[in-house]
Coordinates of N, CA and C in Angstrom, one line a residue:
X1 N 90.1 135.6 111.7 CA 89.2 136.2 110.6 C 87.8 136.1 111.1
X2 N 86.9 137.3 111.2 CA 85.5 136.9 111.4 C 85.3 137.4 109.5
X3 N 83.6 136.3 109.9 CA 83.1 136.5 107.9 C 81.5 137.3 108.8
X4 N 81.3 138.5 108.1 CA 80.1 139.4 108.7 C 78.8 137.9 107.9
X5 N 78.0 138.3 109.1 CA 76.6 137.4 109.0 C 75.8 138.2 108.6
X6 N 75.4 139.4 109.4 CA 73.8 140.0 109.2 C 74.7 141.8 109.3
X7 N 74.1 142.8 108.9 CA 74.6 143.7 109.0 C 72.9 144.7 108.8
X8 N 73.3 146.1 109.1 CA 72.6 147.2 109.1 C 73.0 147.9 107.9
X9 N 72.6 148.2 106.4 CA 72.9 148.5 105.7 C 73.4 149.6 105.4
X10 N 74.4 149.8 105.1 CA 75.0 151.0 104.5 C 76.0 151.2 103.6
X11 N 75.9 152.9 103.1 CA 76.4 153.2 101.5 C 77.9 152.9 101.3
X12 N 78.5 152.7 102.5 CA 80.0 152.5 102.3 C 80.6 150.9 102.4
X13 N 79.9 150.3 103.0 CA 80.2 148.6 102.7 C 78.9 147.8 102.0
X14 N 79.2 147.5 100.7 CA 78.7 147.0 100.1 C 79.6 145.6 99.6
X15 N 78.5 145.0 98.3 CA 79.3 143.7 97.9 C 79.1 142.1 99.0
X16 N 79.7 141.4 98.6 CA 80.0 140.0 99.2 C 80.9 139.4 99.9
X17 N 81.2 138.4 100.5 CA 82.2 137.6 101.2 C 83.1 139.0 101.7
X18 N 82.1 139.7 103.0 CA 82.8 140.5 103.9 C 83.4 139.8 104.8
X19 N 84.6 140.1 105.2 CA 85.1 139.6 106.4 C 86.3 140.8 107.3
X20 N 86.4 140.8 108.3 CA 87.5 141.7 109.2 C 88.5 140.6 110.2
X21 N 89.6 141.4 110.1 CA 90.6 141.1 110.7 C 91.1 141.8 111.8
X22 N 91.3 141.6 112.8 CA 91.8 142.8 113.6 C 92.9 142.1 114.2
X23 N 94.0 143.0 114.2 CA 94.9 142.6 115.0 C 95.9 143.7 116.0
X24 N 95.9 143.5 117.2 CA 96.7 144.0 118.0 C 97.8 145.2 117.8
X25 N 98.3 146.6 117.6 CA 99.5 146.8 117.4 C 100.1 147.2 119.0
X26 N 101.5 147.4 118.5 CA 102.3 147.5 119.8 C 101.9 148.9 120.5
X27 N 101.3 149.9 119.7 CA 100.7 151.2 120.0 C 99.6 150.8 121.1
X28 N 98.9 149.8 120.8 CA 97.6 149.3 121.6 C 96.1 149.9 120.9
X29 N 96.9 150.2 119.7 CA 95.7 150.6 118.8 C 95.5 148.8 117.9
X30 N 94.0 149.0 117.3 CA 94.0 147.5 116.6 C 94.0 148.7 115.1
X31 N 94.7 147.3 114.4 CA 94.5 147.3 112.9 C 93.6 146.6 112.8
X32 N 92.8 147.1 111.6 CA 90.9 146.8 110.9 C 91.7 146.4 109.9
X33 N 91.3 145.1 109.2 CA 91.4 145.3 107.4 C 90.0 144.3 107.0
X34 N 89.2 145.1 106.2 CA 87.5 144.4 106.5 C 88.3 144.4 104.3
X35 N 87.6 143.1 104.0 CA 87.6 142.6 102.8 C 86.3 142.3 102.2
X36 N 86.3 142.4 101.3 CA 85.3 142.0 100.4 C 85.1 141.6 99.0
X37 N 84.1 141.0 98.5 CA 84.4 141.1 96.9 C 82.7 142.2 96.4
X38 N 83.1 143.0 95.1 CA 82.0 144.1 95.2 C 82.1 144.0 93.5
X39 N 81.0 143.5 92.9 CA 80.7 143.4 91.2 C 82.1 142.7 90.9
X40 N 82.1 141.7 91.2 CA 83.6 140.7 91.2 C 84.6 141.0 91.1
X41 N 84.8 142.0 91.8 CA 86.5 142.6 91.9 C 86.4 142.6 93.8
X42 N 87.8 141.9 94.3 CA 88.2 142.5 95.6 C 88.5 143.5 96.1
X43 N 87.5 144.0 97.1 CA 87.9 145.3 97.9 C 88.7 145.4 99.0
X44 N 89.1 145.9 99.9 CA 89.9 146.5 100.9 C 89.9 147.6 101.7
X45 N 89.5 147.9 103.0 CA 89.7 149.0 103.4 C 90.2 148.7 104.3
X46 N 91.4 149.3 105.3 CA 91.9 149.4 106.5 C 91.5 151.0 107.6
X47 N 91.2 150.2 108.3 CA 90.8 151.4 109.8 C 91.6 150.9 110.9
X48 N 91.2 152.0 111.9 CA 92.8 152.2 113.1 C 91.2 152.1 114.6
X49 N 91.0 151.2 115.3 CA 90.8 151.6 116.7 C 91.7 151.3 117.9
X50 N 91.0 152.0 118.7 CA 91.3 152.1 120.0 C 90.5 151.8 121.0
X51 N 90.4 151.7 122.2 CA 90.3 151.9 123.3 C 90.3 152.6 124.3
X52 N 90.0 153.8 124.4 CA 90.0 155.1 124.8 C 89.7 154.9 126.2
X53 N 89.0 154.5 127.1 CA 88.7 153.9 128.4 C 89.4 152.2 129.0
X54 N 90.4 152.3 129.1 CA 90.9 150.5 129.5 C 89.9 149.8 130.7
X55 N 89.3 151.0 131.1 CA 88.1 149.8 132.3 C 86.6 149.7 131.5
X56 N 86.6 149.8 130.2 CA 85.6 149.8 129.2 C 85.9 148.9 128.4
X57 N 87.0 147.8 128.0 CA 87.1 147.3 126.8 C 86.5 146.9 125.2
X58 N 85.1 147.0 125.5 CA 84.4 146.8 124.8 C 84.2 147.7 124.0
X59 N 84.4 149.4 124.6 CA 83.8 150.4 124.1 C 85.1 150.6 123.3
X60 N 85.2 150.7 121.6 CA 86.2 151.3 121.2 C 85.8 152.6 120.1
X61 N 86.6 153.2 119.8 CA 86.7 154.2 118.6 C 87.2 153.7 117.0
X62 N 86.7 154.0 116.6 CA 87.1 153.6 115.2 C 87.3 154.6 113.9
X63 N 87.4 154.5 113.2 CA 88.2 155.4 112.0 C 88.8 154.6 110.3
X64 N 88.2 154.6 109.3 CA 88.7 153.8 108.4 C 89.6 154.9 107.6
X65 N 89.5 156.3 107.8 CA 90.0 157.6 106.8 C 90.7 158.4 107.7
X66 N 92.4 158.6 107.4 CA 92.7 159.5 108.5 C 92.4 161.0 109.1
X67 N 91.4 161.6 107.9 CA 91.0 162.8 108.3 C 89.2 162.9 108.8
X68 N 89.1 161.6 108.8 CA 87.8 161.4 109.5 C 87.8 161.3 111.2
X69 N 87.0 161.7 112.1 CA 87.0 161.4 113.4 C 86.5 159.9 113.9
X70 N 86.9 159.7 114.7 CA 86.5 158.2 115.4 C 85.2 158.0 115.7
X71 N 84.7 157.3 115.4 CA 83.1 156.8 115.4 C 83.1 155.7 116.8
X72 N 81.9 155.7 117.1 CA 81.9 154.7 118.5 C 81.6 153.7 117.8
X73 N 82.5 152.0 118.6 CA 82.3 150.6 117.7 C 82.5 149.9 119.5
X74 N 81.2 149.4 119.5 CA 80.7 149.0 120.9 C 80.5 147.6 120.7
X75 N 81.2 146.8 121.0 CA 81.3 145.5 121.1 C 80.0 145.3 122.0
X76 N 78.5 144.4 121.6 CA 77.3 144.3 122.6 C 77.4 143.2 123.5
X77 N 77.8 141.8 123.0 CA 78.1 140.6 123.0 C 79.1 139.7 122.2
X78 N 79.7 139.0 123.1 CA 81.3 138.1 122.1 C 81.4 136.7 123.4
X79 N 81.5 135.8 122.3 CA 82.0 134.9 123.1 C 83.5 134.7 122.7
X80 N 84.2 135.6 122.1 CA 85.7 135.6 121.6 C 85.9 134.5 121.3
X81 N 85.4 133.4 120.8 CA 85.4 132.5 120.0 C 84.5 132.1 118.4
X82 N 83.4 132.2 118.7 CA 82.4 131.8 117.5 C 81.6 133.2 116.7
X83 N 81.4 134.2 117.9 CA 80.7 135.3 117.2 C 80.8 136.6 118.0
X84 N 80.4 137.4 117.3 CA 80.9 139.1 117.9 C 79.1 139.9 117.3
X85 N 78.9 140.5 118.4 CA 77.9 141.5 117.8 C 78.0 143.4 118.1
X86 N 78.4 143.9 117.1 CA 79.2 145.2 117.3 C 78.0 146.2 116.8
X87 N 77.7 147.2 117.8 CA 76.6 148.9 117.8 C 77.9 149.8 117.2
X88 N 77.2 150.8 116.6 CA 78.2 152.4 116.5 C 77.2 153.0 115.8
X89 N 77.0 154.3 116.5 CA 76.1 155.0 116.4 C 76.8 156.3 116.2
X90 N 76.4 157.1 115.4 CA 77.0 158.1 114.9 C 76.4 159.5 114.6
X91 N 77.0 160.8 115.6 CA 75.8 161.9 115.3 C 75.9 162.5 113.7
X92 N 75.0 163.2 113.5 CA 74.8 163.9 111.7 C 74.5 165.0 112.1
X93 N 75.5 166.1 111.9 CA 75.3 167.5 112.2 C 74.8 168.2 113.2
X94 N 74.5 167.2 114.4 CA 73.5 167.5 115.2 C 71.7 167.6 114.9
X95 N 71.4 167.1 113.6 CA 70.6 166.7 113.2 C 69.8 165.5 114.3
X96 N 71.0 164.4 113.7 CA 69.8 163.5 114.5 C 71.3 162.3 114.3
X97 N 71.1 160.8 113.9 CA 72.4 160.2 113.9 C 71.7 159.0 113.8
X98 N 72.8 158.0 112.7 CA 72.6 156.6 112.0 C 73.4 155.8 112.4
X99 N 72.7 154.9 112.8 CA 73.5 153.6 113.3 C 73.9 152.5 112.3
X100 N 74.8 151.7 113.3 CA 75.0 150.5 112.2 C 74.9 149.7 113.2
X101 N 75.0 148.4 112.8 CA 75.4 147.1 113.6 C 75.7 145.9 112.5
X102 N 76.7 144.9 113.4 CA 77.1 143.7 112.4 C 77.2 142.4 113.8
X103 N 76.6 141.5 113.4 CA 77.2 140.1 113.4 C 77.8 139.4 112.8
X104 N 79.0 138.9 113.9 CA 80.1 138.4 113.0 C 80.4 137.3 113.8
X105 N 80.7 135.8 112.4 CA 81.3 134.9 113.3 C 82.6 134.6 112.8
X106 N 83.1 133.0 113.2 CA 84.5 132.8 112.7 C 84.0 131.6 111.6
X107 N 82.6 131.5 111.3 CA 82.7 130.4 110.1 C 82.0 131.4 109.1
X108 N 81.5 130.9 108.2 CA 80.5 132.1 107.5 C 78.9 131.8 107.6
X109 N 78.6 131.0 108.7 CA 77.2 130.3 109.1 C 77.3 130.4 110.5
X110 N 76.0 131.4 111.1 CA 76.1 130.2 112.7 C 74.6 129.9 112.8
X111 N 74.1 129.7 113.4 CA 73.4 128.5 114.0 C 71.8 129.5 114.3
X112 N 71.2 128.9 113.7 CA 69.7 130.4 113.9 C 69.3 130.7 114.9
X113 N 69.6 129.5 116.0 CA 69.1 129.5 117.5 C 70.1 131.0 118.1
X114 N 71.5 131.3 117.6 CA 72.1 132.3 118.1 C 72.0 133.5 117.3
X115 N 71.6 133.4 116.3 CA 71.0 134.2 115.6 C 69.8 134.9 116.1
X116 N 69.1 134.1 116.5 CA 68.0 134.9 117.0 C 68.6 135.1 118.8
X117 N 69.3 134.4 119.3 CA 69.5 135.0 120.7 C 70.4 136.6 120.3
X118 N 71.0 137.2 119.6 CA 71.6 138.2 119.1 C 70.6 139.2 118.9
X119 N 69.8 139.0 118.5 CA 68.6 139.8 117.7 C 68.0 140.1 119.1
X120 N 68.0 139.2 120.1 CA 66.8 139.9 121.5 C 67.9 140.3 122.2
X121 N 69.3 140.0 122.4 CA 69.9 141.4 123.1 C 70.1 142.7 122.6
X122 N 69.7 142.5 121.3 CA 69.9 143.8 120.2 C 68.7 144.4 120.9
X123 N 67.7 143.9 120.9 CA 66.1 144.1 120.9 C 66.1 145.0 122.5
X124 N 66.7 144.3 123.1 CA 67.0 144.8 124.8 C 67.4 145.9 124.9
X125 N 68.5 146.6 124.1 CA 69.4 147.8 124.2 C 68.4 149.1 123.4
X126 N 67.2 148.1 122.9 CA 66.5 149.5 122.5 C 66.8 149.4 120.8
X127 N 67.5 148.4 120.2 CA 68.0 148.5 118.9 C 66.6 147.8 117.9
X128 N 66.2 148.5 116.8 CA 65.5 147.6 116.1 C 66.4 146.8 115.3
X129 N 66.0 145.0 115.1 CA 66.5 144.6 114.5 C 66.3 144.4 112.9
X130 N 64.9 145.1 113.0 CA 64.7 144.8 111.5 C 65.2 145.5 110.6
X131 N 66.3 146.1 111.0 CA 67.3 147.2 109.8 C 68.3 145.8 109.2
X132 N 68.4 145.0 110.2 CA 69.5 143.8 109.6 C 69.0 143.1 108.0
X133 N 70.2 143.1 107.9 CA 70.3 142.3 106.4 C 71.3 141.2 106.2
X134 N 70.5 139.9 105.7 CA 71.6 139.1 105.8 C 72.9 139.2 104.6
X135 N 74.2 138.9 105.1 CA 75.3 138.9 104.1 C 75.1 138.2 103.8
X136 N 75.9 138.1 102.4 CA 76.0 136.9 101.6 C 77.3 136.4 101.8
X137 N 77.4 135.2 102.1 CA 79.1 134.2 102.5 C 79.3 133.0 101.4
X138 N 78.4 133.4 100.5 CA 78.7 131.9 99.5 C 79.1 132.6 98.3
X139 N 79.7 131.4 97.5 CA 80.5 131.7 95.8 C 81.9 132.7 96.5
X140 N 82.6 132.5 97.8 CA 83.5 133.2 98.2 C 84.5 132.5 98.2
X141 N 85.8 132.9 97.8 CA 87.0 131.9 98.2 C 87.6 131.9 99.4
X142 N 88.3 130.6 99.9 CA 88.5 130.8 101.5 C 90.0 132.0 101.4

């Protein structure tokens, strides 16, 4: 289970005590199930990625709606233990295109020193960080 820390705000995940699950299927696609609680009722959505490149692991596709197309979900940095920092950037009509990003760890706190080391590799890749907002992880049941 990661519990989301800081996120890039947007109209479709909203609410409190967000967290995602991903797990493995035998397809080699992962199952998403991202949780939450939104005006005290629990939410749920499940999404399907992939890995479309196997000498890319990082770079996956994503999808929470099956008549939606796959969105890029770019894993930036992970110590596959304590925290994950995930880009996906998305075109809009050919207009122009909105990003997201999330930090995620495996407690619902990490440590501000890594917090801010996250925010200067974000800073590196050309990402502003001041779109981040912190989640909220408290009044949540485990």
């Amino acid at each position: 289970k990661w519990y989301e820390i800081e996120k890039f705000p947007t109209v479709f995940e909203v609410g409190k005590c967000i967290t995602a699950n991903y797990t493995l299927q035998a397809d080699l696609h992962v199952r998403i199930v991202n949780q939450g609680i939104d005006k005290g009722k629990p939410n749920m959505i499940v999404g399907d990625a992939y890995t479309p490149d196997p000498n890319e692991p990082a770079k996956l596709k994503v999808r929470f709606f099956s008549a939606a197309p796959y969105g890029d979900y770019w894993v930036l940095k992970t110590d596959y233990k304590t925290y994950t920092m995930v880009w996906s950037c998305s075109e809009i009509l050919g207009l122009g295109n909105t990003q997201q990003m999330w930090i995620l760890a495996r407690k619902r706190e990490i440590d501000p020193a890594l917090k801010a080391e996250l925010h200067k590799v974000a800073s590196g890749y050309g990402i502003d960080v001041n779109h981040f907002t912190p989640s909220v992880q408290t009044g949540c049941d485990n």
